[in-house]
Short mmCIF file of C-alpha atoms in Angstrom, two decimals:
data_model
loop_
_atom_site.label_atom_id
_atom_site.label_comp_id
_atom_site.label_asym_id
_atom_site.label_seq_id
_atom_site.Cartn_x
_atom_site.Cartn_y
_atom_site.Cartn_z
CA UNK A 1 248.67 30.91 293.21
CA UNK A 2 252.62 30.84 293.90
CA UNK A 3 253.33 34.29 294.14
CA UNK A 4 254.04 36.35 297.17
CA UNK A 5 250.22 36.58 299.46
CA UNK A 6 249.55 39.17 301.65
CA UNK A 7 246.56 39.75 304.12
CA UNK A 8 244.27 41.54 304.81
CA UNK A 9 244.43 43.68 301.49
CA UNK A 10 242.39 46.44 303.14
CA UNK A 11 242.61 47.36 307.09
CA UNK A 12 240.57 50.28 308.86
CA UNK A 13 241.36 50.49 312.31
CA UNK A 14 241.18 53.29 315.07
CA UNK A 15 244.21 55.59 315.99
CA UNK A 16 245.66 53.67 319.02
CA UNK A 17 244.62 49.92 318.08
CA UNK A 18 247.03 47.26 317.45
CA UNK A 19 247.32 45.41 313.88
CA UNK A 20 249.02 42.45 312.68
CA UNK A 21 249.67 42.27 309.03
CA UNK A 22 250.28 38.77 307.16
CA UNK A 23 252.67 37.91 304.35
CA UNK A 24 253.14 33.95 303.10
CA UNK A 25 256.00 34.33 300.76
CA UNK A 26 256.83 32.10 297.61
CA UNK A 27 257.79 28.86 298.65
CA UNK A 28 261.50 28.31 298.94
CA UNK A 29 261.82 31.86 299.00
CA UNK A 30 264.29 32.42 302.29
CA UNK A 31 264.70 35.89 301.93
CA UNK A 32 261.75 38.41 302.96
CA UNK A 33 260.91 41.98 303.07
CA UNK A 34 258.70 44.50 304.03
CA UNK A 35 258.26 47.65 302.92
CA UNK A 36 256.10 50.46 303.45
CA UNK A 37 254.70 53.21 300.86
CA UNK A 38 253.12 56.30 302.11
CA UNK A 39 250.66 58.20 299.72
CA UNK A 40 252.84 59.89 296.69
CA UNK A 41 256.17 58.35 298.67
CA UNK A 42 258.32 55.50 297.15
CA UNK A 43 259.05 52.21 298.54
CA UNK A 44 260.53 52.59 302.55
CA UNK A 45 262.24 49.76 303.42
CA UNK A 46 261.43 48.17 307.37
CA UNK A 47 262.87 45.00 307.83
CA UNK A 48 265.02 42.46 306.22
CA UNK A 49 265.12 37.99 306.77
CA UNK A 50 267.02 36.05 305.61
CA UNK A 51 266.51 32.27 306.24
CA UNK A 52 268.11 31.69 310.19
CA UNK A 53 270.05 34.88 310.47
CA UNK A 54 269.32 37.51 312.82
CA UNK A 55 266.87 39.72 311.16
CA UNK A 56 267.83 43.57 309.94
CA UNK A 57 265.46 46.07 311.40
CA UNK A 58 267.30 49.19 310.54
CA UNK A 59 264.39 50.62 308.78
CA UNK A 60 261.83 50.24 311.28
CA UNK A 61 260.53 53.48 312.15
CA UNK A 62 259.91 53.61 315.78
CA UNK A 63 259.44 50.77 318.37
CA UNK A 64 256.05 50.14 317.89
CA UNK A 65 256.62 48.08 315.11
CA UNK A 66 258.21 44.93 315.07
CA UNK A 67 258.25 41.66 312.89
CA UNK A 68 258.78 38.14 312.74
CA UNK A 69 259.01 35.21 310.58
CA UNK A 70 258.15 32.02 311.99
CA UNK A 71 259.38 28.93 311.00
CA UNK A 72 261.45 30.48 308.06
CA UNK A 73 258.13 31.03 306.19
CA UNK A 74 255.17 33.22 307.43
CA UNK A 75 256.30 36.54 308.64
CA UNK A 76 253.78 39.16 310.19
CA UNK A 77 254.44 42.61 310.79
CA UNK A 78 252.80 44.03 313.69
CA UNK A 79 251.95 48.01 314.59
CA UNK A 80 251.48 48.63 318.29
CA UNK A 81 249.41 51.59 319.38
CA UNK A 82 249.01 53.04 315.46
CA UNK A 83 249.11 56.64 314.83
CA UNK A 84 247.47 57.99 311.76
CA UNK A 85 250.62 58.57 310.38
CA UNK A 86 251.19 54.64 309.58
CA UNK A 87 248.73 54.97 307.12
CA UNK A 88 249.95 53.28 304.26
CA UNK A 89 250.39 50.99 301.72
CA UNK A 90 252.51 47.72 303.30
CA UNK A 91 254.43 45.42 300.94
CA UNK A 92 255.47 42.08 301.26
CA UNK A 93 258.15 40.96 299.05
CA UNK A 94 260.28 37.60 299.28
CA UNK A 95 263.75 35.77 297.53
CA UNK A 96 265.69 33.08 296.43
CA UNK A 97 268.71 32.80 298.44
CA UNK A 98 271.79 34.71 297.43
CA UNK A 99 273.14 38.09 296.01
CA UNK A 100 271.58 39.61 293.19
CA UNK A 101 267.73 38.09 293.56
CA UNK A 102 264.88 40.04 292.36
CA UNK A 103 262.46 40.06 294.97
CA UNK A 104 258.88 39.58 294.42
CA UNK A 105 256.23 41.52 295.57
CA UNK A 106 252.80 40.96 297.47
CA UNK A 107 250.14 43.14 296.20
CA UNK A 108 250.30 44.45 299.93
CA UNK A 109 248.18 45.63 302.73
CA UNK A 110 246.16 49.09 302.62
CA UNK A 111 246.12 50.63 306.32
CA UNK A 112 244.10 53.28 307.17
CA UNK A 113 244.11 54.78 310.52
CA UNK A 114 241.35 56.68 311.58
CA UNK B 1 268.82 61.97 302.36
CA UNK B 2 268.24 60.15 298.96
CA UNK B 3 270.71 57.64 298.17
CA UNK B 4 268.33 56.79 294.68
CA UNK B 5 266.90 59.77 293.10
CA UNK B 6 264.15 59.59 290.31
CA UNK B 7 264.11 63.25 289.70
CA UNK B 8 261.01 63.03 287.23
CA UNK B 9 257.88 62.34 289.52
CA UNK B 10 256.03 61.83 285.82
CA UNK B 11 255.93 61.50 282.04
CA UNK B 12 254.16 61.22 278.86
CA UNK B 13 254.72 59.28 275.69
CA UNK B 14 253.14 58.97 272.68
CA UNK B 15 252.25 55.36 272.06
CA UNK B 16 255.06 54.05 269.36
CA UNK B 17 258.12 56.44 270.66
CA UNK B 18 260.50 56.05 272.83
CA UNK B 19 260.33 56.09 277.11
CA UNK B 20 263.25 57.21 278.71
CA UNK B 21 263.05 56.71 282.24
CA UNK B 22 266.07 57.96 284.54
CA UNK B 23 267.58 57.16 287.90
CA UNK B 24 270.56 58.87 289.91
CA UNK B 25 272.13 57.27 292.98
CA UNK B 26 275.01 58.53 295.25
CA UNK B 27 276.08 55.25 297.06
CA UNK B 28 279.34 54.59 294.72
CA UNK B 29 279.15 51.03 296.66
CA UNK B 30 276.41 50.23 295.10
CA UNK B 31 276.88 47.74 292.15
CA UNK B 32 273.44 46.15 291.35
CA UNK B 33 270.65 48.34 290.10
CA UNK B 34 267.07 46.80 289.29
CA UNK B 35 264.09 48.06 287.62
CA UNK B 36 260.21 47.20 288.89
CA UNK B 37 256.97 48.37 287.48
CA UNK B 38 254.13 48.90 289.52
CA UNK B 39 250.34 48.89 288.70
CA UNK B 40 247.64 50.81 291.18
CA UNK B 41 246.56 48.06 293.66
CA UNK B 42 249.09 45.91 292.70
CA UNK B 43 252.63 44.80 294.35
CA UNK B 44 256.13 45.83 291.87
CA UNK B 45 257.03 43.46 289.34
CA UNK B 46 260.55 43.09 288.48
CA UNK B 47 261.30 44.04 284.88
CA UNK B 48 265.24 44.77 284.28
CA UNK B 49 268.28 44.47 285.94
CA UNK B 50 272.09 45.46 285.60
CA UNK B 51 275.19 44.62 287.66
CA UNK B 52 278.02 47.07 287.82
CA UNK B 53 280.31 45.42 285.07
CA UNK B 54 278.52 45.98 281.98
CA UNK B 55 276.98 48.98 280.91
CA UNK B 56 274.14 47.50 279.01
CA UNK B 57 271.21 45.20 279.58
CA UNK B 58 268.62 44.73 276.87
CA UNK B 59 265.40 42.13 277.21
CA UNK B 60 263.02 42.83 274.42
CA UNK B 61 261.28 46.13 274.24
CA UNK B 62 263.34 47.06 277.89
CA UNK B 63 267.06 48.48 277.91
CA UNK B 64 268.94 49.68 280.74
CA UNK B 65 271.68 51.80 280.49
CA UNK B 66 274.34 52.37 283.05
CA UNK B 67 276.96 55.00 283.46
CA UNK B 68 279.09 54.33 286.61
CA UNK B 69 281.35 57.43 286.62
CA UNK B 70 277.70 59.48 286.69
CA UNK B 71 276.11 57.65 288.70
CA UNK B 72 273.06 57.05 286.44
CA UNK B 73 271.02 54.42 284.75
CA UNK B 74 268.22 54.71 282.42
CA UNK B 75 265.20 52.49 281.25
CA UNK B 76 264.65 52.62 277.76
CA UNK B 77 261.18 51.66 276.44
CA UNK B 78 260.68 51.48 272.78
CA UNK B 79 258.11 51.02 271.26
CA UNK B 80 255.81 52.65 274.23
CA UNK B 81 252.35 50.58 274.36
CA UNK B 82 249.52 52.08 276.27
CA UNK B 83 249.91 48.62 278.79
CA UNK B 84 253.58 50.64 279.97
CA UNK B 85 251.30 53.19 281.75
CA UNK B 86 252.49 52.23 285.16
CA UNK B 87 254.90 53.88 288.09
CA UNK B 88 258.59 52.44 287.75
CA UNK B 89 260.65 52.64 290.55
CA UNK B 90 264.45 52.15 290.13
CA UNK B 91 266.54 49.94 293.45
CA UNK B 92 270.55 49.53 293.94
CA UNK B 93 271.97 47.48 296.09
CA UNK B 94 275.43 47.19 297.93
CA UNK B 95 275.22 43.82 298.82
CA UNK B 96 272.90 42.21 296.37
CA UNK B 97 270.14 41.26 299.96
CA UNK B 98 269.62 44.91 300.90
CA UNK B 99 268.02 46.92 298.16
CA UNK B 100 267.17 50.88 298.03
CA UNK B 101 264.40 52.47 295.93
CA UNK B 102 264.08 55.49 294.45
CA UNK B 103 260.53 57.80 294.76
CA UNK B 104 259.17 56.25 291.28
CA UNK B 105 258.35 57.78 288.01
CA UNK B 106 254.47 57.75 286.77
CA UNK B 107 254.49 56.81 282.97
CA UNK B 108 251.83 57.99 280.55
CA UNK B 109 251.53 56.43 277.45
CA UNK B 110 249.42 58.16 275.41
CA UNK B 111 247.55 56.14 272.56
#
């Protein structure tokens, strides 16, 4: 398919583990996203590239999380020492270049932390 | 604090009438506005969007409405079809790259 592919969809994993999330984004796309949305929340923006620029990580929550997009395409999103309270739903969502782009969404990653 | 608000957490709709969908923000820099629609287990798909200098967008059964000096757009869906059942979440942006999303509304349409 060429939309926006996210992996795993479904991760269990034990308070204190590390995960790495996945998200290929449409190709072409330089701009990418990820968001996170907690049970009954709306969509919390984390982090922010766009093509060589320095990322934007004002949303990340704490510094156990952290991102990165290698070579302009594949970006993972990885949660160091997760506390059940990153339990959510993480989205994936990727741009054409320029103002005013809808972005398209991944179907995103379920993470439960037990 | 909430720079989008989507003060309605749900609604209902008869299938055939009208779907009225609101959205209040607070940024006054913010001059793009977007609409997604999201199924359970699925990613947001983009549906609508308006920039700041009209006041009207319309793409078949979808019409968004803007009102600058309130601070408020709306998403009108008529007719409702039962496939509209789905949580919309309104976004604005400053700077057309970094976009903010409301809490989402939970539609109902009732056949």
């Amino acid at each position: 398919g060429a939309g926006v592919s996210q992996s795993p969809s479904n991760k269990v994993t034990e308070k204190g583990k590390d995960v790495e999330l996945r998200c290929d984004p449409i190709s072409g796309h330089t701009a990418l996203y990820w968001y996170r949305q907690s049970l009954g929340q709306g969509l919390e923006f984390l982090i922010y590239f766009q093509g060589n620029s320095a990322p934007d990580k004002s949303g990340l929550p704490s510094d156990r999380f952290s991102a990165e997009r290698t070579g302009g395409s594949v970006s993972t999103l990885t949660i160091q020492r997760t506390q059940q309270e990153d339990s959510a739903v993480y989205l994936c969502a990727s741009s054409l270049q320029g103002s005013n782009q809808p972005q398209h969404f991944g179907d995103g990653t379920r993470l439960s932390i037990l | 604090d909430q720079q989008v608000k989507q003060n309605s957490p749900s609604l209902s709709v008869q299938e055939g009438r009208i779907s009225i969908l609101n959205c209040d923000y607070t940024n006054s820099m913010f001059d793009y506005f977007l609409w997604y629609k999201k199924y359970p287990a699925e990613g947001p798909t983009f549906l609508i969007s308006i920039s700041s200098i009209k006041d009207k967008n319309e793409d078949r059964r979808f019409t968004v409405f803007l009102n600058k000096s309130a601070k408020h757009l709306s998403l009108h869906i008529v007719p409702s079809q039962p496939g509209d059942s789905a949580v919309y979440f309104c976004a604005a942006s400053a700077n057309g790259q970094n976009f903010v999303f409301g809490p989402g509304t939970r539609l109902s349409v009732l056949p």
